[in-house]
XYZ file of C-alpha atoms in Angstrom:
326
model
C 53.469 162.494 184.602
C 52.822 159.355 182.315
C 56.310 158.000 183.131
C 55.273 157.653 187.074
C 51.926 155.955 185.805
C 53.769 153.582 183.693
C 56.256 152.393 186.582
C 53.161 152.156 189.089
C 51.504 149.688 186.837
C 54.614 147.855 186.117
C 55.322 147.506 189.864
C 51.944 146.215 190.476
C 52.125 143.589 187.943
C 55.478 142.544 189.047
C 54.462 142.136 192.666
C 51.242 140.149 191.606
C 53.587 137.865 189.392
C 55.782 137.494 192.597
C 52.813 136.381 194.482
C 51.858 133.731 192.176
C 55.205 131.926 193.019
C 54.699 129.391 195.959
C 56.969 130.213 199.324
C 59.351 127.649 200.950
C 56.665 125.898 202.556
C 54.989 125.175 199.651
C 58.107 123.990 197.718
C 59.131 121.692 200.460
C 55.395 120.244 200.201
C 55.535 119.737 196.291
C 59.016 117.993 196.614
C 57.577 115.919 199.454
C 54.728 114.824 197.580
C 56.950 114.008 194.342
C 59.358 111.954 196.547
C 56.610 110.014 197.933
C 55.015 109.167 194.552
C 58.476 108.016 193.653
C 58.668 105.750 196.565
C 55.463 104.046 195.771
C 56.286 103.570 192.193
C 59.554 101.862 193.154
C 57.853 99.839 195.851
C 55.460 98.588 193.232
C 57.888 97.782 190.498
C 59.934 95.708 193.307
C 56.817 93.676 194.178
C 56.113 93.116 190.548
C 59.518 92.097 190.007
C 59.465 89.633 192.937
C 56.217 87.966 191.788
C 57.582 87.280 188.393
C 60.667 85.896 189.759
C 58.923 83.584 192.003
C 56.444 82.666 189.023
C 59.605 82.079 186.834
C 61.067 80.035 189.630
C 58.326 77.675 189.587
C 57.496 77.375 185.953
C 60.160 78.291 183.424
C 63.954 78.521 184.643
C 66.129 75.336 185.256
C 68.110 77.437 188.111
C 66.815 79.062 191.024
C 67.042 82.578 190.588
C 68.100 84.331 194.088
C 67.640 88.070 193.633
C 66.117 90.442 191.461
C 69.672 91.229 189.637
C 70.021 87.691 188.525
C 66.324 87.779 187.305
C 66.753 90.661 185.311
C 70.141 89.313 183.973
C 68.215 85.986 182.885
C 65.328 87.776 181.451
C 67.524 90.063 179.053
C 69.303 87.123 177.724
C 66.652 84.552 177.401
C 65.868 83.348 173.719
C 62.213 83.552 173.687
C 62.219 82.314 170.101
C 63.162 78.963 171.496
C 60.141 78.697 173.798
C 57.552 76.057 172.734
C 53.798 76.864 172.627
C 51.766 74.194 174.284
C 49.359 72.481 171.802
C 45.989 70.636 172.329
C 45.601 67.172 171.252
C 43.951 66.601 167.793
C 41.195 64.550 169.100
C 40.028 67.223 171.750
C 40.342 69.954 169.271
C 38.225 68.084 166.945
C 35.401 67.897 169.124
C 35.829 71.279 170.241
C 35.077 72.704 166.928
C 32.412 69.957 166.086
C 30.792 71.453 169.099
C 30.957 75.047 167.859
C 29.784 73.982 164.109
C 26.836 72.061 165.766
C 25.656 75.146 167.402
C 26.135 77.510 164.509
C 24.190 74.753 162.368
C 21.346 73.814 164.652
C 20.767 76.485 166.722
C 19.716 80.055 166.052
C 21.316 83.338 166.699
C 24.625 81.909 168.159
C 26.844 83.670 166.164
C 27.444 86.514 168.453
C 28.105 84.299 171.398
C 30.544 82.275 169.478
C 32.400 85.075 168.174
C 32.773 86.630 171.546
C 33.997 83.623 172.845
C 36.493 82.717 170.162
C 37.800 86.245 170.672
C 38.275 85.971 174.332
C 40.129 82.840 174.139
C 42.446 84.513 171.858
C 43.033 87.478 173.651
C 42.910 85.986 177.230
C 44.212 82.575 176.796
C 46.691 83.041 174.110
C 44.852 80.680 171.866
C 45.925 81.044 167.951
C 43.344 80.405 165.277
C 44.695 80.143 161.446
C 43.719 83.210 159.307
C 44.603 81.274 155.863
C 43.077 82.649 152.722
C 39.472 81.254 152.084
C 39.699 78.380 149.656
C 42.987 77.399 150.524
C 44.307 73.791 150.431
C 45.958 72.379 153.575
C 48.496 69.664 153.072
C 49.928 68.103 156.416
C 52.161 65.379 156.406
C 52.769 63.068 159.394
C 56.195 63.656 160.935
C 56.470 60.218 162.413
C 55.576 58.527 159.026
C 58.462 57.105 156.974
C 56.616 57.104 154.053
C 54.885 60.388 154.504
C 51.407 59.340 154.915
C 48.598 62.206 155.146
C 47.468 63.086 158.659
C 43.607 63.169 158.380
C 42.928 64.505 161.646
C 44.790 67.922 160.688
C 43.034 68.088 157.650
C 39.635 67.566 159.627
C 40.730 70.400 161.975
C 41.139 72.809 159.143
C 38.121 71.496 157.274
C 35.824 72.229 160.292
C 37.626 75.531 161.142
C 36.970 76.696 157.607
C 33.434 75.553 157.892
C 32.913 77.756 161.208
C 34.472 80.990 160.013
C 32.643 80.898 156.666
C 29.503 80.920 158.647
C 30.513 83.508 160.979
C 31.906 85.780 157.745
C 28.485 85.380 156.319
C 26.865 86.432 159.341
C 29.202 89.465 159.880
C 28.809 90.477 156.238
C 25.118 90.452 156.487
C 25.411 92.720 159.386
C 27.467 95.194 157.771
C 25.156 95.171 154.659
C 22.042 95.422 156.863
C 23.402 98.418 158.859
C 24.323 100.113 155.687
C 20.549 99.727 154.288
C 18.838 100.761 157.481
C 21.294 103.551 158.986
C 19.841 102.863 162.506
C 21.209 104.502 165.495
C 23.800 107.760 165.558
C 26.395 108.143 163.049
C 28.924 107.261 165.898
C 27.113 104.086 166.642
C 27.012 103.091 162.958
C 30.794 103.791 162.876
C 31.600 101.802 165.821
C 29.413 98.791 164.711
C 31.323 98.775 161.528
C 34.507 99.054 162.827
C 33.617 95.909 165.219
C 32.306 93.934 162.273
C 35.526 94.495 160.164
C 37.938 93.700 163.375
C 36.144 90.409 163.698
C 36.311 89.773 159.935
C 40.185 90.449 160.380
C 40.553 87.864 163.252
C 39.053 85.275 160.891
C 40.484 85.857 157.495
C 43.945 87.865 156.195
C 43.335 91.522 156.209
C 44.016 91.876 152.553
C 41.049 89.410 151.775
C 38.575 91.214 154.150
C 39.512 94.640 152.585
C 38.751 93.158 148.842
C 35.406 91.956 150.200
C 34.729 95.387 151.797
C 35.641 97.071 148.872
C 33.322 95.372 146.567
C 30.343 96.286 148.932
C 31.414 99.941 149.129
C 32.242 100.106 145.395
C 28.414 98.890 144.674
C 27.138 101.549 146.966
C 29.330 104.042 145.113
C 28.209 103.141 141.592
C 24.490 102.775 142.906
C 24.756 106.611 144.028
C 26.373 107.756 140.946
C 24.220 106.233 138.488
C 21.200 107.598 140.246
C 22.425 111.037 138.931
C 21.628 109.523 135.547
C 18.138 109.659 134.184
C 16.416 106.418 133.223
C 17.446 105.286 129.460
C 13.804 105.581 128.311
C 13.835 109.333 129.023
C 15.723 111.860 127.114
C 19.256 112.781 128.260
C 19.633 116.077 129.674
C 23.432 117.234 130.116
C 22.465 120.031 132.308
C 20.307 118.062 134.839
C 22.623 115.176 135.362
C 25.716 117.777 136.061
C 23.290 119.416 138.666
C 22.574 115.632 140.081
C 26.225 114.950 140.484
C 26.762 118.087 142.330
C 23.880 117.099 144.735
C 25.317 113.791 145.260
C 28.662 115.140 146.233
C 27.939 115.532 150.083
C 26.633 111.807 150.233
C 29.923 110.909 148.393
C 32.150 112.809 150.527
C 30.254 111.448 153.787
C 31.037 107.815 152.603
C 34.766 108.603 151.977
C 35.030 110.077 155.520
C 33.210 107.226 157.020
C 35.650 104.735 155.785
C 38.756 106.942 156.446
C 37.673 107.187 160.133
C 36.719 103.101 160.149
C 40.043 101.922 158.448
C 42.587 104.441 159.739
C 41.924 102.721 163.294
C 42.471 99.244 162.182
C 44.830 98.948 159.156
C 47.715 100.948 157.967
C 47.921 104.346 156.419
C 49.167 102.558 152.806
C 46.243 100.098 152.773
C 43.347 103.292 153.792
C 44.870 105.243 150.697
C 44.840 102.328 148.325
C 41.134 101.654 149.652
C 40.001 104.993 149.130
C 41.432 105.659 145.568
C 40.417 102.308 144.062
C 36.939 102.436 145.679
C 35.760 105.893 145.355
C 38.434 107.936 143.380
C 38.550 105.383 140.585
C 35.032 104.475 140.567
C 33.972 108.285 140.034
C 36.253 108.655 137.241
C 34.979 105.653 135.445
C 31.408 106.548 135.694
C 32.107 110.047 134.641
C 33.943 108.325 131.575
C 30.953 106.245 130.545
C 28.556 109.151 131.102
C 30.752 111.418 128.715
C 30.697 108.472 126.105
C 26.643 108.273 126.210
C 26.607 112.108 125.624
C 29.102 111.976 122.775
C 27.435 109.067 121.170
C 23.924 110.792 121.308
C 25.365 114.078 119.813
C 26.964 112.026 117.170
C 23.513 110.523 116.666
C 21.858 113.825 116.537
C 24.104 115.494 113.740
C 24.176 112.489 111.457
C 20.446 111.752 111.837
C 19.100 115.047 109.952
C 22.026 114.596 107.072
C 20.765 111.328 106.153
C 17.260 112.417 105.872
C 18.164 115.353 103.637
C 20.091 113.178 101.418
C 17.446 110.537 101.055
C 14.593 113.642 100.489
C 17.099 115.113 97.868
C 17.532 111.732 95.986
C 13.786 111.411 95.860
C 12.918 114.833 94.443
C 15.641 114.109 91.784
C 13.759 110.713 91.045
C 10.326 112.164 90.718
C 11.549 115.043 88.295
C 13.282 112.550 85.950
C 10.116 110.315 86.001
C 8.112 113.290 85.232
C 10.279 114.297 82.363
């Protein structure tokens, strides 16, 4: 009786399973849709190749490419490293940079607009802006001069650019500090804001230099957080209370680590992220704990030696009084 019941259930499940599979007409429709999409993709790729071939014949290639096969062969064998980038005349470049410099110095609240403008020039027009370390000296020698006379215009360009990006760096760092102090908006908004500021700093300066600057900012916040756990020097040190305060600060400490992990993992490599977290948070925490323990050990030593000194002085005083009395 039980076997018959099991058989009927198995048969029912098998029928349901078979009904799920599409029939022949459904299979034909699915295959037809896939075939149509493949044809559309092939047509789109062919049109794209034709447009690239036409543009290449107009601008780059010395020889006329007749078909797609010859174009792909040329593209595969072309040495892109030999391509020369177009350059802007020095005079025009100086005028452009001087205009930006003047806007930053003489007009208020132009930093955001100029930053966005420079980013668009870089991403959409392929303009390359130098990201040399701050304070680096620039030495340019004129290639047309036999005696190697210094090219003053090239030096002027870099001096003006340095002044512009220094102004923009101060603006971005101030934004980071203000955002850290005010904590306005949602957590997601704060993370996005800090990420954008750091990405823009990466655009202006080498990544390593930006990370060092940001590390100093975060390191100060960490030390301020941990030092709040210790009582004021005018008050009596209480080990149990300090330990309790340190425990209470762990959530905030962990939140800071998580935020920087989230921000930095999206804009730099993992080795730089781990180095940053280790030096900014873990090493700083270890240093602060070591300083605290040294303070407590010193206090304990003073408390133990002070009564012994008092006892010794009192005993000497007593012996002196007895001697005089005799």
